[in-house]
Short mmCIF file of C-alpha atoms in Angstrom, two decimals:
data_model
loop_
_atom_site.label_atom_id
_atom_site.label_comp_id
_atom_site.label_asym_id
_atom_site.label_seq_id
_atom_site.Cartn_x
_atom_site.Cartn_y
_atom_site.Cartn_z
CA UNK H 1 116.11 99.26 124.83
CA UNK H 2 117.34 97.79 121.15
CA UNK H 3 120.08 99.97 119.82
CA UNK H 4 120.94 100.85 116.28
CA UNK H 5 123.59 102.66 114.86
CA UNK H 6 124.52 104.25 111.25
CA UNK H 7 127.81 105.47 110.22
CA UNK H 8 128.27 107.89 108.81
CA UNK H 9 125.85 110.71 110.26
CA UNK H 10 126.43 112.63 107.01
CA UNK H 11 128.59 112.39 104.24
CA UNK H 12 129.14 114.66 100.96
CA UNK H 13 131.13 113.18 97.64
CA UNK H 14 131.53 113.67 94.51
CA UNK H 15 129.77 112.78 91.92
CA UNK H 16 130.93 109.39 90.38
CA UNK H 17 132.00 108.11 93.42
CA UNK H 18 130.58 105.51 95.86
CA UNK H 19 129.70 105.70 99.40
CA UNK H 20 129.07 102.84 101.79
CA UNK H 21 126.49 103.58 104.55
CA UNK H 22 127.06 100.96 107.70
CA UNK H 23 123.56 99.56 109.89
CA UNK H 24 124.75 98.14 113.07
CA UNK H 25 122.23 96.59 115.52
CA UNK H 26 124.40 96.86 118.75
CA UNK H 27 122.81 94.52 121.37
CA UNK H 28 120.66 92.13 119.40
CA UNK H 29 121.11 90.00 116.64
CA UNK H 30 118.90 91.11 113.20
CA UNK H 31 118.38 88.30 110.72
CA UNK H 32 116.17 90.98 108.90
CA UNK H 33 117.24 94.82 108.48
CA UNK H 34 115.39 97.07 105.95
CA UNK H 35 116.70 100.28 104.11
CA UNK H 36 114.61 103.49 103.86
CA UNK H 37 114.90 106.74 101.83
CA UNK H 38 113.26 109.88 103.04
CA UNK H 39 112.89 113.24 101.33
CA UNK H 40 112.49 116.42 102.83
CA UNK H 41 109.17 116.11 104.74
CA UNK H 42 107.99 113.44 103.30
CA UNK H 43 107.14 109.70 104.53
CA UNK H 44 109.92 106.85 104.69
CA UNK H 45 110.02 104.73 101.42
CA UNK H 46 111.15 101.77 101.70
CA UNK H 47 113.82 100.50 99.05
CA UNK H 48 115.24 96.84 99.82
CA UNK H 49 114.86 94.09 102.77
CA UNK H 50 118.39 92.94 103.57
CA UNK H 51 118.70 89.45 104.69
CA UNK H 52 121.54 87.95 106.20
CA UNK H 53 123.36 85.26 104.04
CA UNK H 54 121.23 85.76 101.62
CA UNK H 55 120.30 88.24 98.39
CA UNK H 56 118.76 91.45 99.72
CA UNK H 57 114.57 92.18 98.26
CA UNK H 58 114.37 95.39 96.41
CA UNK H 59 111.29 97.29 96.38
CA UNK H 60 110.11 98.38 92.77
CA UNK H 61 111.54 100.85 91.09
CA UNK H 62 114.84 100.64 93.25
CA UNK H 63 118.21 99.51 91.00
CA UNK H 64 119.64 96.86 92.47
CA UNK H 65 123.17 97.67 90.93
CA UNK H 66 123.03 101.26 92.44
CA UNK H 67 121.96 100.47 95.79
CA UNK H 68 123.99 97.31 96.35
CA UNK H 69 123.34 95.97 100.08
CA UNK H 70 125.51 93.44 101.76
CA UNK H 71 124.09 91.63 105.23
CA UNK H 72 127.95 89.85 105.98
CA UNK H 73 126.76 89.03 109.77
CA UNK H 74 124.21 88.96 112.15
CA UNK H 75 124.38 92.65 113.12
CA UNK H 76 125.53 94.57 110.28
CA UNK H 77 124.04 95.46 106.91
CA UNK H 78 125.79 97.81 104.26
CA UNK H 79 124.58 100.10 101.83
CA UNK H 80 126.70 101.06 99.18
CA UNK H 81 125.61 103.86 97.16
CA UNK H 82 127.63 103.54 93.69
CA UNK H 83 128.23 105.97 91.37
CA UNK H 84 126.40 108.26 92.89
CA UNK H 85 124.44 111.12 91.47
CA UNK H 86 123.36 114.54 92.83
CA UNK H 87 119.54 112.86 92.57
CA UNK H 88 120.87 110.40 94.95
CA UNK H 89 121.05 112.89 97.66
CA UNK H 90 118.94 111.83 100.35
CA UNK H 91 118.06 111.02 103.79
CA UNK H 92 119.06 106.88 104.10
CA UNK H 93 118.04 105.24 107.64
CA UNK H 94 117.95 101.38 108.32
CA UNK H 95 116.40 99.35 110.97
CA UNK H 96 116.21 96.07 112.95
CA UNK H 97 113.20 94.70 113.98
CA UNK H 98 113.13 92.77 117.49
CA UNK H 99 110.72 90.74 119.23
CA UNK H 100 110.49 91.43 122.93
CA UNK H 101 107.57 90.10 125.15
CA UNK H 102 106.25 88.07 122.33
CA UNK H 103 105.66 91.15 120.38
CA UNK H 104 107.59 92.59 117.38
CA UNK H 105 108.90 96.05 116.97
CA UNK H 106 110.87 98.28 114.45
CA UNK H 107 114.10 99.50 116.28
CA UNK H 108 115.90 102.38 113.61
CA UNK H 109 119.25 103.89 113.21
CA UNK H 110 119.48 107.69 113.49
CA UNK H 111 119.82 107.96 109.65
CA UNK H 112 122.42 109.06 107.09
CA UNK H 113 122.83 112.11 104.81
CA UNK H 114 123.76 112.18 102.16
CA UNK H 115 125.18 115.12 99.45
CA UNK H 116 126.00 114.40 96.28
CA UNK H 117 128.14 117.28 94.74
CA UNK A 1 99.00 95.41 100.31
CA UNK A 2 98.65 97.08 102.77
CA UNK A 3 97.37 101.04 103.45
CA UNK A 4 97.96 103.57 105.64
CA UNK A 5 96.65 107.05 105.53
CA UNK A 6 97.06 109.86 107.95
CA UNK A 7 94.81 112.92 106.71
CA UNK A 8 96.14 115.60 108.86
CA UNK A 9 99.33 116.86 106.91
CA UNK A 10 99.72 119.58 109.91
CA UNK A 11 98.64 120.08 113.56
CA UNK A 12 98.63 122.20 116.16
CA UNK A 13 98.25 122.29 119.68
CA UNK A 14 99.26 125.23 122.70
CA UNK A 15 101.30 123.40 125.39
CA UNK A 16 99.52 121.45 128.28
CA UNK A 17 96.23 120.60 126.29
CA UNK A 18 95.11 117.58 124.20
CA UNK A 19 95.57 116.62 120.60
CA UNK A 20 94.21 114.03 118.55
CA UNK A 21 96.25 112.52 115.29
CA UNK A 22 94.39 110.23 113.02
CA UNK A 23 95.61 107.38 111.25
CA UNK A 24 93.18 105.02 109.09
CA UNK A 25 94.71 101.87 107.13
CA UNK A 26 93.45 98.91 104.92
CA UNK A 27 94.65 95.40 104.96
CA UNK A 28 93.24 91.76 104.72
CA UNK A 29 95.51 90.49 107.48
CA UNK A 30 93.75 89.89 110.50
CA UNK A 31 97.05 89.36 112.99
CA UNK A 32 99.10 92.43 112.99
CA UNK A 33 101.14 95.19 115.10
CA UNK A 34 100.43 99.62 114.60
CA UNK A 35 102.70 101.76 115.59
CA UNK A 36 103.04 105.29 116.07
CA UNK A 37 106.85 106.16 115.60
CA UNK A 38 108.09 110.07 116.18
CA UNK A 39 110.91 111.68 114.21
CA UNK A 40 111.81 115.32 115.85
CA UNK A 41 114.00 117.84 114.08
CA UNK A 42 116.76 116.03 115.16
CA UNK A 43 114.75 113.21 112.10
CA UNK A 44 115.93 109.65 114.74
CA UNK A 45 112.71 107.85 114.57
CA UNK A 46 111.73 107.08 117.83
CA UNK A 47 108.78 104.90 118.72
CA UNK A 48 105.90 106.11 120.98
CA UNK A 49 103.66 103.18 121.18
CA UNK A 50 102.58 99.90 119.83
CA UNK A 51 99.60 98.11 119.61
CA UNK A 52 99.05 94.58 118.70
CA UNK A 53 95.84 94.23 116.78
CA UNK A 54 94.49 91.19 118.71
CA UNK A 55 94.18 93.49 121.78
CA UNK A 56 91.32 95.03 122.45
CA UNK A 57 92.49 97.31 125.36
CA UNK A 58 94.23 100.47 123.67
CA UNK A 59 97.91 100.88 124.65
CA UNK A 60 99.09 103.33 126.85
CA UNK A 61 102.55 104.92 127.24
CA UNK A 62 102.44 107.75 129.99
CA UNK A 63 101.11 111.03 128.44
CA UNK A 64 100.20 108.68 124.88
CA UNK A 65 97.51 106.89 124.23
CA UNK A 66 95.58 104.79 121.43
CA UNK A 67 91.78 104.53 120.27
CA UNK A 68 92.65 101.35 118.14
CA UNK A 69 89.09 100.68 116.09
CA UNK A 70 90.08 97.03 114.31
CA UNK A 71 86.35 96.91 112.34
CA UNK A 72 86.33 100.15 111.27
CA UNK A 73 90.17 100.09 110.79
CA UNK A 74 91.39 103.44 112.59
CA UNK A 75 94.26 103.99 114.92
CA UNK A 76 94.30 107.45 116.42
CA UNK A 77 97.45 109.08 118.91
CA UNK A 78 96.27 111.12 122.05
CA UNK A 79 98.50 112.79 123.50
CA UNK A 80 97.55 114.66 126.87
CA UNK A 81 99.53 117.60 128.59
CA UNK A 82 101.20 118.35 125.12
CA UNK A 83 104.75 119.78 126.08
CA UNK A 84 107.02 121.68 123.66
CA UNK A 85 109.45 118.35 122.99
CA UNK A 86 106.28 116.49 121.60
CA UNK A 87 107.16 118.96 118.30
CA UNK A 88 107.74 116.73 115.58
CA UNK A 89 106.29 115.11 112.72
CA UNK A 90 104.49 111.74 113.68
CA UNK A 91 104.03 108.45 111.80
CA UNK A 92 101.53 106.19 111.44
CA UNK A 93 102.70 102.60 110.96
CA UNK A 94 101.38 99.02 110.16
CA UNK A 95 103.35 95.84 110.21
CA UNK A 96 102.20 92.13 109.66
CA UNK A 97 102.61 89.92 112.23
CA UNK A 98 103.52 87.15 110.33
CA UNK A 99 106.14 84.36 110.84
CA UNK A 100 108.95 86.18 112.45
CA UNK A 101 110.19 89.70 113.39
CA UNK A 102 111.45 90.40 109.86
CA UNK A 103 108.18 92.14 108.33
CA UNK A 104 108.26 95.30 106.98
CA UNK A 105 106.47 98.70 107.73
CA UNK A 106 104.15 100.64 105.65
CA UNK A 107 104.45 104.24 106.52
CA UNK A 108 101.26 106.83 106.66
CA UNK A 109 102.67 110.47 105.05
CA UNK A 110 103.05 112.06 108.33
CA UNK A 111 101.48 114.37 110.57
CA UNK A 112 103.62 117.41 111.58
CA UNK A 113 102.36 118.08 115.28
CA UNK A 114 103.67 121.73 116.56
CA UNK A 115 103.31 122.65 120.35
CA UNK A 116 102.82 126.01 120.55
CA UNK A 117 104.20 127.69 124.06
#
């Protein structure tokens, strides 16, 4: 099946500082990968539809100069986290989606976490 | 937009018997894909089936099934001979099947699902 990887798995900083989260889609190409950010049992929100060669779509409400995403190739999209916050601290996870058999389906990464001290 | 509302916030269920989740959404679109994806403590989404709206037969993946209703616009998860890995918190999902792969999901909030031994 599709594969997608994050790295890092976790990561803690300081506040003030930025942190780049990498989206890898490891055996498919993704024009298309989205970034979500879940809280502590709740639903997946989405924040911003990267696009590959081109300027990523942020949802409403999400700053576009604090989440800066960068889609440089075909199978990896950054997130870059800048200046981060303790209110920043959050669950991040991307996907890819993928069409197999004519049909189209979400493939995601195992998700990042990040602590903002 | 699009809708999607799981009313179960919590569910239980002793191993080896049945449970039911419900999902219900809203949407104008008449071509589109459900899914029900499965995030266990571990919190990698991983998806447990798919159904292409202009299907009438309800997918089936092993122990998981579907009742997809398109009129009245409900999309339920079976899942027979519940076993103690099936813990986790499901979603509900809906993506348009439009142009390409690259369309986003709309999340339900969730339905923790516990399998009691």
């Amino acid at each position: 099946g599709a594969v997608v990887s994050q790295h890092p798995s976790w990561v803690i900083c300081k506040s003030g500082t930025s942190v780049k989260i990498e989206c890898r889609s490891l055996d498919f190409q993704a024009t298309t990968m989205f970034w979500y950010r879940q809280f502590p049992k709740q639903s997946l929100m989405l924040m911003a539809t990267s696009n590959e060669g081109s300027k990523a779509t942020y949802e409403q409400g999400v700053e576009k100069d604090k989440f800066l995403i960068n889609h440089a190739s075909l199978t990896l999209s950054t997130l870059t986290v800048t200046s981060a916050h303790p209110e920043d601290s959050s669950f991040y996870i991307c996907s890819a989606p993928l069409r197999l058999a004519a049909a189209d389906t979400q493939y995601f990464g195992p998700g990042t976490r990040l602590t903002v001290l | 937009a699009q809708t999607v509302t799981q009313s179960q916030p919590e569910m239980s269920v002793q191993e080896a018997e049945t449970v039911t989740l419900s999902c219900t959404y809203d949407t104008s679109e008449n071509n589109y894909y459900l899914f029900w994806y499965k995030q266990p403590p571990s919190r990698q989404m991983i998806l447990v089936i798919r159904q292409e709206a202009y299907k009438q037969q309800n997918a089936t993946e092993n122990r998981f099934s579907v009742n997809f209703q398109k009129a009245a616009k409900s999309f339920s998860l079976k899942i027979s001979d519940s076993q103690l890995g099936d813990t986790a918190m499901y979603f509900c999902a809906f993506m348009k099947h439009v142009g390409g792969a690259g369309n986003m999901l709309t999340f339900g909030g969730g339905t923790r699902l516990m399998v009691k031994p």
